[in-house]
PDB file of C-alpha atoms in Angstrom:
ATOM      1  CA  MET A   5      -0.025   0.022  -0.013  1.00 45.00           C
ATOM      2  CA  ARG A   6       1.456   3.388  -1.071  1.00 48.00           C
ATOM      3  CA  LYS A   7       1.281   6.153   1.458  1.00 47.00           C
ATOM      4  CA  ILE A   8       0.755   9.716   0.418  1.00 44.00           C
ATOM      5  CA  PHE A   9       2.180  12.293   2.676  1.00 45.00           C
ATOM      6  CA  ASN A  10       0.704  15.784   2.389  1.00 49.00           C
ATOM      7  CA  ASN A  11       2.803  18.403   4.226  1.00 50.00           C
ATOM      8  CA  THR A  12       0.707  21.557   4.271  1.00 49.00           C
ATOM      9  CA  ASN A  13       3.673  23.550   5.647  1.00 51.00           C
ATOM     10  CA  SER A  14       5.831  22.990   2.536  1.00 52.00           C
ATOM     11  CA  PRO A  15       5.526  25.662  -0.210  1.00 53.00           C
ATOM     12  CA  SER A  16       4.028  24.414  -3.455  1.00 54.00           C
ATOM     13  CA  LYS A  17       5.939  24.579  -6.820  1.00 53.00           C
ATOM     14  CA  TYR A  18       3.714  27.462  -7.972  1.00 50.00           C
ATOM     15  CA  THR A  19       4.534  29.504  -4.851  1.00 53.00           C
ATOM     16  CA  LEU A  20       8.269  28.937  -5.386  1.00 48.00           C
ATOM     17  CA  ARG A  21       7.985  29.959  -9.064  1.00 55.00           C
ATOM     18  CA  LYS A  22       6.186  33.192  -8.095  1.00 53.00           C
ATOM     19  CA  ILE A  23       8.826  34.015  -5.520  1.00 51.00           C
ATOM     20  CA  SER A  24      11.630  33.341  -8.092  1.00 53.00           C
ATOM     21  CA  GLN A  25       9.948  35.615 -10.634  1.00 55.00           C
ATOM     22  CA  CYS A  26       9.509  38.418  -7.991  1.00 54.00           C
ATOM     23  CA  LYS A  27      13.247  38.213  -7.358  1.00 53.00           C
ATOM     24  CA  TYR A  28      14.134  38.689 -10.966  1.00 51.00           C
ATOM     25  CA  VAL A  29      11.647  41.664 -11.306  1.00 50.00           C
ATOM     26  CA  THR A  30      13.131  43.278  -8.319  1.00 53.00           C
ATOM     27  CA  LEU A  31      16.710  42.776  -9.555  1.00 48.00           C
ATOM     28  CA  PHE A  32      15.786  44.213 -12.878  1.00 50.00           C
ATOM     29  CA  PHE A  33      14.234  47.388 -11.397  1.00 51.00           C
ATOM     30  CA  THR A  34      17.285  47.748  -9.060  1.00 50.00           C
ATOM     31  CA  ILE A  35      19.721  47.559 -12.067  1.00 53.00           C
ATOM     32  CA  THR A  36      17.593  50.031 -14.081  1.00 55.00           C
ATOM     33  CA  LEU A  37      17.464  52.466 -11.175  1.00 51.00           C
ATOM     34  CA  LEU A  38      21.225  52.269 -10.648  1.00 48.00           C
ATOM     35  CA  PHE A  39      21.859  52.778 -14.310  1.00 50.00           C
ATOM     36  CA  SER A  40      19.617  55.786 -14.447  1.00 52.00           C
ATOM     37  CA  ALA A  41      21.317  57.329 -11.438  1.00 49.00           C
ATOM     38  CA  TYR A  42      24.782  56.743 -12.935  1.00 47.00           C
ATOM     39  CA  THR A  43      23.651  58.293 -16.275  1.00 49.00           C
ATOM     40  CA  ALA A  44      22.156  61.318 -14.599  1.00 45.00           C
ATOM     41  CA  LEU A  45      25.347  61.648 -12.507  1.00 46.00           C
ATOM     42  CA  SER A  46      27.539  61.459 -15.647  1.00 47.00           C
ATOM     43  CA  PHE A  47      25.633  64.124 -17.376  1.00 44.00           C
ATOM     44  CA  SER A  48      25.780  66.339 -14.292  1.00 43.00           C
ATOM     45  CA  SER A  49      29.463  65.942 -13.961  1.00 45.00           C
ATOM     46  CA  ALA A  50      29.959  66.444 -17.724  1.00 48.00           C
ATOM     47  CA  GLY A  51      28.081  69.846 -17.412  1.00 53.00           C
ATOM     48  CA  GLU A  52      30.600  71.014 -14.804  1.00 63.00           C
ATOM     49  CA  ALA A  53      33.858  69.803 -16.360  1.00 83.00           C
ATOM     50  CA  SER A  54      36.961  71.783 -15.512  1.00 81.00           C
ATOM     51  CA  SER A  55      40.711  71.796 -16.140  1.00 85.00           C
ATOM     52  CA  GLU A  56      43.509  73.575 -14.318  1.00 90.00           C
ATOM     53  CA  PHE A  57      46.866  74.954 -15.528  1.00 92.00           C
ATOM     54  CA  GLU A  58      49.649  76.881 -13.971  1.00 92.00           C
ATOM     55  CA  PHE A  59      52.186  78.853 -16.022  1.00 92.00           C
ATOM     56  CA  ARG A  60      55.076  81.186 -15.465  1.00 92.00           C
ATOM     57  CA  ILE A  61      55.342  84.052 -18.065  1.00 93.00           C
ATOM     58  CA  LEU A  62      56.901  87.476 -18.427  1.00 92.00           C
ATOM     59  CA  VAL A  63      55.282  90.876 -18.137  1.00 91.00           C
ATOM     60  CA  ASP A  64      53.958  91.993 -21.502  1.00 88.00           C
ATOM     61  CA  ASP A  65      54.158  88.604 -22.948  1.00 92.00           C
ATOM     62  CA  THR A  66      50.840  87.324 -24.301  1.00 92.00           C
ATOM     63  CA  LEU A  67      49.193  84.075 -23.270  1.00 94.00           C
ATOM     64  CA  ALA A  68      47.201  82.533 -26.175  1.00 93.00           C
ATOM     65  CA  ILE A  69      44.375  80.018 -25.846  1.00 93.00           C
ATOM     66  CA  LEU A  70      43.015  78.589 -29.182  1.00 93.00           C
ATOM     67  CA  ILE A  71      39.988  76.224 -29.232  1.00 92.00           C
ATOM     68  CA  TRP A  72      38.593  74.547 -32.257  1.00 92.00           C
ATOM     69  CA  PRO A  73      35.926  74.241 -33.554  1.00 92.00           C
ATOM     70  CA  PRO A  74      34.560  77.556 -32.279  1.00 92.00           C
ATOM     71  CA  VAL A  75      32.677  77.381 -29.011  1.00 92.00           C
ATOM     72  CA  GLU A  76      29.803  79.309 -27.434  1.00 92.00           C
ATOM     73  CA  ASN A  77      29.282  81.541 -24.397  1.00 91.00           C
ATOM     74  CA  LEU A  78      32.988  82.311 -24.221  1.00 91.00           C
ATOM     75  CA  SER A  79      33.937  84.558 -21.262  1.00 90.00           C
ATOM     76  CA  VAL A  80      37.156  85.521 -19.424  1.00 89.00           C
ATOM     77  CA  ASP A  81      37.382  86.712 -15.880  1.00 89.00           C
ATOM     78  CA  CYS A  82      40.231  87.520 -13.576  1.00 84.00           C
ATOM     79  CA  ILE A  83      39.597  86.488  -9.871  1.00 76.00           C
ATOM     80  CA  PRO A  84      39.926  88.702  -7.909  1.00 64.00           C
ATOM     81  CA  PRO A  85      39.564  91.665 -10.455  1.00 63.00           C
ATOM     82  CA  ARG A  86      42.823  93.661 -10.889  1.00 61.00           C
ATOM     83  CA  SER A  87      42.292  97.135 -12.320  1.00 56.00           C
ATOM     84  CA  GLY A  88      44.503  98.037 -15.246  1.00 60.00           C
ATOM     85  CA  GLY A  89      46.821  95.080 -14.675  1.00 74.00           C
ATOM     86  CA  LEU A  90      45.637  92.766 -17.365  1.00 81.00           C
ATOM     87  CA  ARG A  91      44.787  93.194 -21.093  1.00 86.00           C
ATOM     88  CA  VAL A  92      42.330  90.720 -22.480  1.00 87.00           C
ATOM     89  CA  LEU A  93      41.227  90.163 -26.069  1.00 87.00           C
ATOM     90  CA  PHE A  94      38.916  87.338 -27.125  1.00 83.00           C
ATOM     91  CA  SER A  95      36.932  86.279 -30.137  1.00 87.00           C
ATOM     92  CA  PHE A  96      34.293  83.609 -30.711  1.00 86.00           C
ATOM     93  CA  LYS A  97      35.405  82.862 -34.188  1.00 84.00           C
ATOM     94  CA  GLU A  98      38.622  83.691 -36.016  1.00 82.00           C
ATOM     95  CA  GLU A  99      40.091  82.340 -39.185  1.00 79.00           C
ATOM     96  CA  ARG A 100      43.274  80.392 -39.056  1.00 74.00           C
ATOM     97  CA  LEU A 101      45.246  78.350 -41.562  1.00 71.00           C
ATOM     98  CA  TRP A 102      43.717  75.051 -40.229  1.00 69.00           C
ATOM     99  CA  GLY A 103      40.184  76.471 -39.906  1.00 81.00           C
ATOM    100  CA  ASN A 104      38.063  78.586 -37.645  1.00 88.00           C
ATOM    101  CA  VAL A 105      38.956  78.884 -33.956  1.00 90.00           C
ATOM    102  CA  SER A 106      37.803  80.599 -30.743  1.00 92.00           C
ATOM    103  CA  LEU A 107      40.673  82.431 -29.174  1.00 90.00           C
ATOM    104  CA  VAL A 108      41.662  84.231 -25.925  1.00 92.00           C
ATOM    105  CA  TYR A 109      44.697  86.540 -25.598  1.00 93.00           C
ATOM    106  CA  VAL A 110      45.834  87.591 -22.119  1.00 92.00           C
ATOM    107  CA  GLN A 111      48.601  90.205 -21.691  1.00 90.00           C
ATOM    108  CA  PRO A 112      49.665  91.012 -18.069  1.00 90.00           C
ATOM    109  CA  ARG A 113      51.038  94.496 -17.630  1.00 86.00           C
ATOM    110  CA  ASN A 114      52.423  94.049 -14.106  1.00 86.00           C
ATOM    111  CA  GLU A 115      54.084  91.456 -12.069  1.00 87.00           C
ATOM    112  CA  GLY A 116      52.069  89.222  -9.666  1.00 88.00           C
ATOM    113  CA  ILE A 117      49.787  86.258  -9.508  1.00 89.00           C
ATOM    114  CA  TYR A 118      46.692  86.257 -11.820  1.00 90.00           C
ATOM    115  CA  ASN A 119      43.951  83.708 -11.538  1.00 92.00           C
ATOM    116  CA  LEU A 120      42.113  83.448 -14.840  1.00 92.00           C
ATOM    117  CA  LEU A 121      38.694  81.843 -15.309  1.00 92.00           C
ATOM    118  CA  VAL A 122      37.737  80.894 -18.857  1.00 93.00           C
ATOM    119  CA  ASN A 123      34.238  79.593 -19.446  1.00 93.00           C
ATOM    120  CA  PHE A 124      32.612  78.301 -22.564  1.00 94.00           C
ATOM    121  CA  ARG A 125      30.203  75.638 -24.005  1.00 93.00           C
ATOM    122  CA  SER A 126      30.955  73.152 -26.890  1.00 92.00           C
ATOM    123  CA  SER A 127      28.243  71.105 -28.415  1.00 92.00           C
ATOM    124  CA  VAL A 128      30.907  68.785 -30.029  1.00 92.00           C
ATOM    125  CA  GLU A 129      34.287  67.363 -28.990  1.00 92.00           C
ATOM    126  CA  TRP A 130      36.890  70.116 -29.014  1.00 92.00           C
ATOM    127  CA  SER A 131      40.639  70.603 -29.150  1.00 91.00           C
ATOM    128  CA  GLY A 132      42.778  73.245 -27.796  1.00 92.00           C
ATOM    129  CA  ILE A 133      46.367  74.721 -27.430  1.00 93.00           C
ATOM    130  CA  ILE A 134      47.805  77.128 -24.818  1.00 94.00           C
ATOM    131  CA  GLY A 135      50.903  78.955 -25.730  1.00 93.00           C
ATOM    132  CA  VAL A 136      52.603  82.334 -25.297  1.00 93.00           C
ATOM    133  CA  TYR A 137      53.857  84.955 -27.663  1.00 92.00           C
ATOM    134  CA  THR A 138      57.221  86.439 -26.431  1.00 90.00           C
ATOM    135  CA  SER A 139      60.430  88.082 -27.718  1.00 87.00           C
ATOM    136  CA  ASP A 140      62.452  86.192 -25.046  1.00 87.00           C
ATOM    137  CA  ARG A 141      62.453  82.545 -25.899  1.00 83.00           C
ATOM    138  CA  GLU A 142      65.253  81.824 -23.463  1.00 86.00           C
ATOM    139  CA  PHE A 143      63.042  82.514 -20.501  1.00 88.00           C
ATOM    140  CA  TYR A 144      60.798  79.578 -21.346  1.00 88.00           C
ATOM    141  CA  GLY A 145      63.615  77.097 -21.859  1.00 82.00           C
ATOM    142  CA  GLY A 146      62.264  73.776 -23.204  1.00 74.00           C
ATOM    143  CA  ALA A 147      58.679  74.407 -22.337  1.00 74.00           C
ATOM    144  CA  GLY A 148      57.391  73.347 -25.826  1.00 78.00           C
ATOM    145  CA  SER A 149      57.687  73.683 -29.467  1.00 85.00           C
ATOM    146  CA  VAL A 150      58.787  77.136 -30.775  1.00 86.00           C
ATOM    147  CA  SER A 151      57.741  78.870 -33.971  1.00 85.00           C
ATOM    148  CA  ALA A 152      58.653  82.293 -35.362  1.00 83.00           C
ATOM    149  CA  THR A 153      55.668  84.573 -36.122  1.00 82.00           C
ATOM    150  CA  PRO A 154      55.412  88.306 -37.015  1.00 78.00           C
ATOM    151  CA  GLN A 155      54.220  88.870 -33.500  1.00 79.00           C
ATOM    152  CA  GLY A 156      57.294  87.148 -31.960  1.00 82.00           C
ATOM    153  CA  TYR A 157      58.083  83.603 -31.016  1.00 88.00           C
ATOM    154  CA  PHE A 158      55.053  81.394 -30.294  1.00 91.00           C
ATOM    155  CA  ILE A 159      55.928  78.784 -27.641  1.00 92.00           C
ATOM    156  CA  THR A 160      53.501  75.915 -26.860  1.00 92.00           C
ATOM    157  CA  LEU A 161      52.868  75.588 -23.070  1.00 92.00           C
ATOM    158  CA  SER A 162      50.150  72.768 -23.246  1.00 89.00           C
ATOM    159  CA  GLY A 163      48.523  70.758 -25.838  1.00 78.00           C
ATOM    160  CA  PRO A 164      47.154  70.066 -28.216  1.00 86.00           C
ATOM    161  CA  ILE A 165      44.534  68.529 -26.142  1.00 86.00           C
ATOM    162  CA  LYS A 166      41.217  66.885 -26.989  1.00 88.00           C
ATOM    163  CA  MET A 167      38.132  67.136 -24.704  1.00 90.00           C
ATOM    164  CA  PRO A 168      34.525  65.920 -24.859  1.00 92.00           C
ATOM    165  CA  GLN A 169      31.525  68.263 -25.434  1.00 90.00           C
ATOM    166  CA  GLY A 170      29.781  70.155 -22.579  1.00 91.00           C
ATOM    167  CA  ASP A 171      30.124  73.181 -20.473  1.00 92.00           C
ATOM    168  CA  TRP A 172      33.750  73.849 -19.602  1.00 93.00           C
ATOM    169  CA  LYS A 173      35.729  75.905 -17.087  1.00 93.00           C
ATOM    170  CA  ILE A 174      39.409  76.428 -17.601  1.00 92.00           C
ATOM    171  CA  ILE A 175      41.246  77.707 -14.634  1.00 93.00           C
ATOM    172  CA  ILE A 176      44.676  79.249 -15.220  1.00 94.00           C
ATOM    173  CA  THR A 177      47.157  80.524 -12.631  1.00 93.00           C
ATOM    174  CA  LEU A 178      49.676  82.927 -14.032  1.00 91.00           C
ATOM    175  CA  ASN A 179      52.772  83.798 -12.221  1.00 92.00           C
ATOM    176  CA  VAL A 180      53.947  86.900 -13.999  1.00 92.00           C
ATOM    177  CA  GLN A 181      57.506  88.020 -13.613  1.00 89.00           C
ATOM    178  CA  GLY A 182      59.540  90.887 -14.938  1.00 82.00           C
ATOM    179  CA  GLY A 183      62.475  90.256 -17.303  1.00 63.00           C
ATOM    180  CA  SER A 184      64.143  91.215 -20.474  1.00 50.00           C
ATOM    181  CA  SER A 185      61.047  90.884 -22.579  1.00 44.00           C
ATOM    182  CA  SER A 186      60.614  93.999 -24.704  1.00 46.00           C
ATOM    183  CA  THR A 187      58.367  96.617 -23.061  1.00 42.00           C
ATOM    184  CA  PHE A 188      57.188  97.706 -26.336  1.00 41.00           C
ATOM    185  CA  PHE A 189      56.016  94.249 -27.244  1.00 44.00           C
ATOM    186  CA  SER A 190      52.199  94.732 -27.377  1.00 47.00           C
ATOM    187  CA  LEU A 191      50.247  92.049 -29.282  1.00 49.00           C
ATOM    188  CA  LYS A 192      47.136  93.052 -31.172  1.00 51.00           C
ATOM    189  CA  PHE A 193      45.194  90.964 -33.666  1.00 52.00           C
ATOM    190  CA  PRO A 194      42.687  92.623 -35.913  1.00 55.00           C
ATOM    191  CA  THR A 195      40.301  90.402 -37.684  1.00 57.00           C
ATOM    192  CA  PRO A 196      40.981  89.720 -41.442  1.00 59.00           C
ATOM    193  CA  VAL A 197      38.004  91.873 -42.465  1.00 59.00           C
ATOM    194  CA  ASN A 198      39.297  94.791 -40.295  1.00 66.00           C
ATOM    195  CA  MET A 199      42.761  94.389 -41.490  1.00 69.00           C
ATOM    196  CA  ALA A 200      41.553  94.707 -45.036  1.00 72.00           C
ATOM    197  CA  LEU A 201      39.670  97.839 -44.168  1.00 75.00           C
ATOM    198  CA  PHE A 202      42.679  99.204 -42.374  1.00 75.00           C
ATOM    199  CA  ILE A 203      44.864  98.617 -45.401  1.00 82.00           C
ATOM    200  CA  LEU A 204      42.383 100.271 -47.625  1.00 82.00           C
ATOM    201  CA  PHE A 205      42.167 103.312 -45.334  1.00 79.00           C
ATOM    202  CA  SER A 206      45.986 103.447 -45.127  1.00 83.00           C
ATOM    203  CA  GLY A 207      46.217 103.426 -48.941  1.00 85.00           C
ATOM    204  CA  ILE A 208      43.867 106.349 -49.211  1.00 86.00           C
ATOM    205  CA  LEU A 209      45.786 108.416 -46.629  1.00 83.00           C
ATOM    206  CA  ALA A 210      49.104 107.323 -48.376  1.00 85.00           C
ATOM    207  CA  TYR A 211      47.833 108.609 -51.721  1.00 83.00           C
ATOM    208  CA  PHE A 212      46.912 112.105 -50.349  1.00 79.00           C
ATOM    209  CA  ASN A 213      50.222 112.305 -48.550  1.00 81.00           C
ATOM    210  CA  ALA A 214      52.174 111.124 -51.662  1.00 85.00           C
ATOM    211  CA  PHE A 215      50.378 113.755 -53.714  1.00 81.00           C
ATOM    212  CA  PHE A 216      51.368 116.675 -51.541  1.00 78.00           C
ATOM    213  CA  ILE A 217      54.909 115.339 -51.129  1.00 81.00           C
ATOM    214  CA  LEU A 218      55.402 114.976 -54.827  1.00 81.00           C
ATOM    215  CA  ASP A 219      53.768 118.253 -55.629  1.00 77.00           C
ATOM    216  CA  SER A 220      56.163 120.058 -53.109  1.00 76.00           C
ATOM    217  CA  TYR A 221      59.079 118.166 -54.657  1.00 75.00           C
ATOM    218  CA  PHE A 222      58.415 119.241 -58.187  1.00 76.00           C
ATOM    219  CA  LYS A 223      57.608 122.828 -57.151  1.00 73.00           C
ATOM    220  CA  SER A 224      61.003 122.961 -55.282  1.00 74.00           C
ATOM    221  CA  LYS A 225      62.703 122.192 -58.551  1.00 72.00           C
ATOM    222  CA  THR A 226      61.065 125.078 -60.499  1.00 74.00           C
ATOM    223  CA  GLU A 227      59.704 127.667 -58.016  1.00 72.00           C
ATOM    224  CA  GLY A 228      61.063 126.707 -54.658  1.00 70.00           C
ATOM    225  CA  VAL A 229      59.015 125.746 -51.561  1.00 67.00           C
ATOM    226  CA  SER A 230      58.214 127.993 -48.669  1.00 75.00           C
ATOM    227  CA  LYS A 231      58.831 127.055 -45.054  1.00 77.00           C
ATOM    228  CA  ILE A 232      55.093 127.304 -44.334  1.00 82.00           C
ATOM    229  CA  ARG A 233      54.355 124.674 -47.044  1.00 76.00           C
ATOM    230  CA  LEU A 234      57.023 122.363 -45.626  1.00 77.00           C
ATOM    231  CA  ILE A 235      55.592 122.809 -42.101  1.00 84.00           C
ATOM    232  CA  ILE A 236      52.052 122.051 -43.515  1.00 83.00           C
ATOM    233  CA  VAL A 237      53.309 118.846 -45.364  1.00 80.00           C
ATOM    234  CA  SER A 238      55.127 117.662 -42.169  1.00 84.00           C
ATOM    235  CA  LEU A 239      52.019 118.297 -40.091  1.00 86.00           C
ATOM    236  CA  LEU A 240      49.928 116.461 -42.728  1.00 83.00           C
ATOM    237  CA  ILE A 241      52.276 113.384 -42.356  1.00 85.00           C
ATOM    238  CA  PHE A 242      52.185 113.525 -38.517  1.00 84.00           C
ATOM    239  CA  VAL A 243      48.368 113.799 -38.397  1.00 85.00           C
ATOM    240  CA  SER A 244      47.960 110.951 -40.905  1.00 83.00           C
ATOM    241  CA  ALA A 245      50.099 108.624 -38.831  1.00 85.00           C
ATOM    242  CA  PHE A 246      48.248 109.567 -35.661  1.00 83.00           C
ATOM    243  CA  ILE A 247      44.904 108.952 -37.376  1.00 83.00           C
ATOM    244  CA  LEU A 248      46.142 105.519 -38.628  1.00 80.00           C
ATOM    245  CA  TYR A 249      47.253 104.553 -35.060  1.00 77.00           C
ATOM    246  CA  GLN A 250      43.758 105.431 -33.669  1.00 74.00           C
ATOM    247  CA  VAL A 251      41.924 103.596 -36.454  1.00 74.00           C
ATOM    248  CA  TYR A 252      44.183 100.515 -35.803  1.00 72.00           C
ATOM    249  CA  ASN A 253      43.304 100.512 -32.089  1.00 66.00           C
ATOM    250  CA  VAL A 254      39.606 100.734 -32.835  1.00 64.00           C
ATOM    251  CA  MET A 255      39.710  97.929 -35.487  1.00 62.00           C
ATOM    252  CA  VAL A 256      41.487  95.490 -33.240  1.00 55.00           C
ATOM    253  CA  GLY A 257      38.283  95.459 -31.258  1.00 46.00           C
ATOM    254  CA  GLY A 258      37.280  93.181 -28.382  1.00 42.00           C
ATOM    255  CA  GLU A 259      40.011  94.529 -26.126  1.00 42.00           C
ATOM    256  CA  THR A 260      39.227  95.215 -22.498  1.00 41.00           C
ATOM    257  CA  HIS A 261      41.140  95.994 -19.308  1.00 39.00           C
ATOM    258  CA  VAL A 262      40.396  94.019 -16.114  1.00 40.00           C
TER     259      VAL A 262
END
């Protein structure tokens, strides 16, 4: 005779199956929640990305930051602000041999420590170079590659680097020292359009000056030139040079003192 044991305290197969299914569902939701939290944290940290640098440069040398492709919401601040000690020029989009770039030029006028904060937003992966324009390449030793430009030697201090898209904050500490760098070395970069206009305006002034100079020359051969006429011609040349200087300063644009 076969005995049948029925233990009412033992869980049935159906109950065990339901418990197992609940465990899998709970595990699935837990993994999903953790992944969502990780993704949100990643996006949050990407929006607050920052990079820090520290450089030692000379008074009146020009720190250059080049970023490509061009970025948005570009701003430059000195913390704390220092009145008259720093010349800053920046542009959202400039043409270069390899394409369009956003650029920042910083020229300290006095010795000291400058804390720069460069903010911008890039919707794509971006690249950048930080360098310095100087007339004293020996001061920077073997800091990086050196190339000769019409504005002086350009020495690479960092880069090229490649970074992901997002909101970026570049923190730069400048230790500015006095030295043998030329005090007259002042770097200004008019845009290509402004430079073309400046050349056109210079040509017009040069034409008028040449007309009066040549007219006076030929008259001196035949009639002689009075001292008053010579003074007027000299003043005309001086005034023309002064006007060109003022126009050039206006056309470089984007320059501020902080």
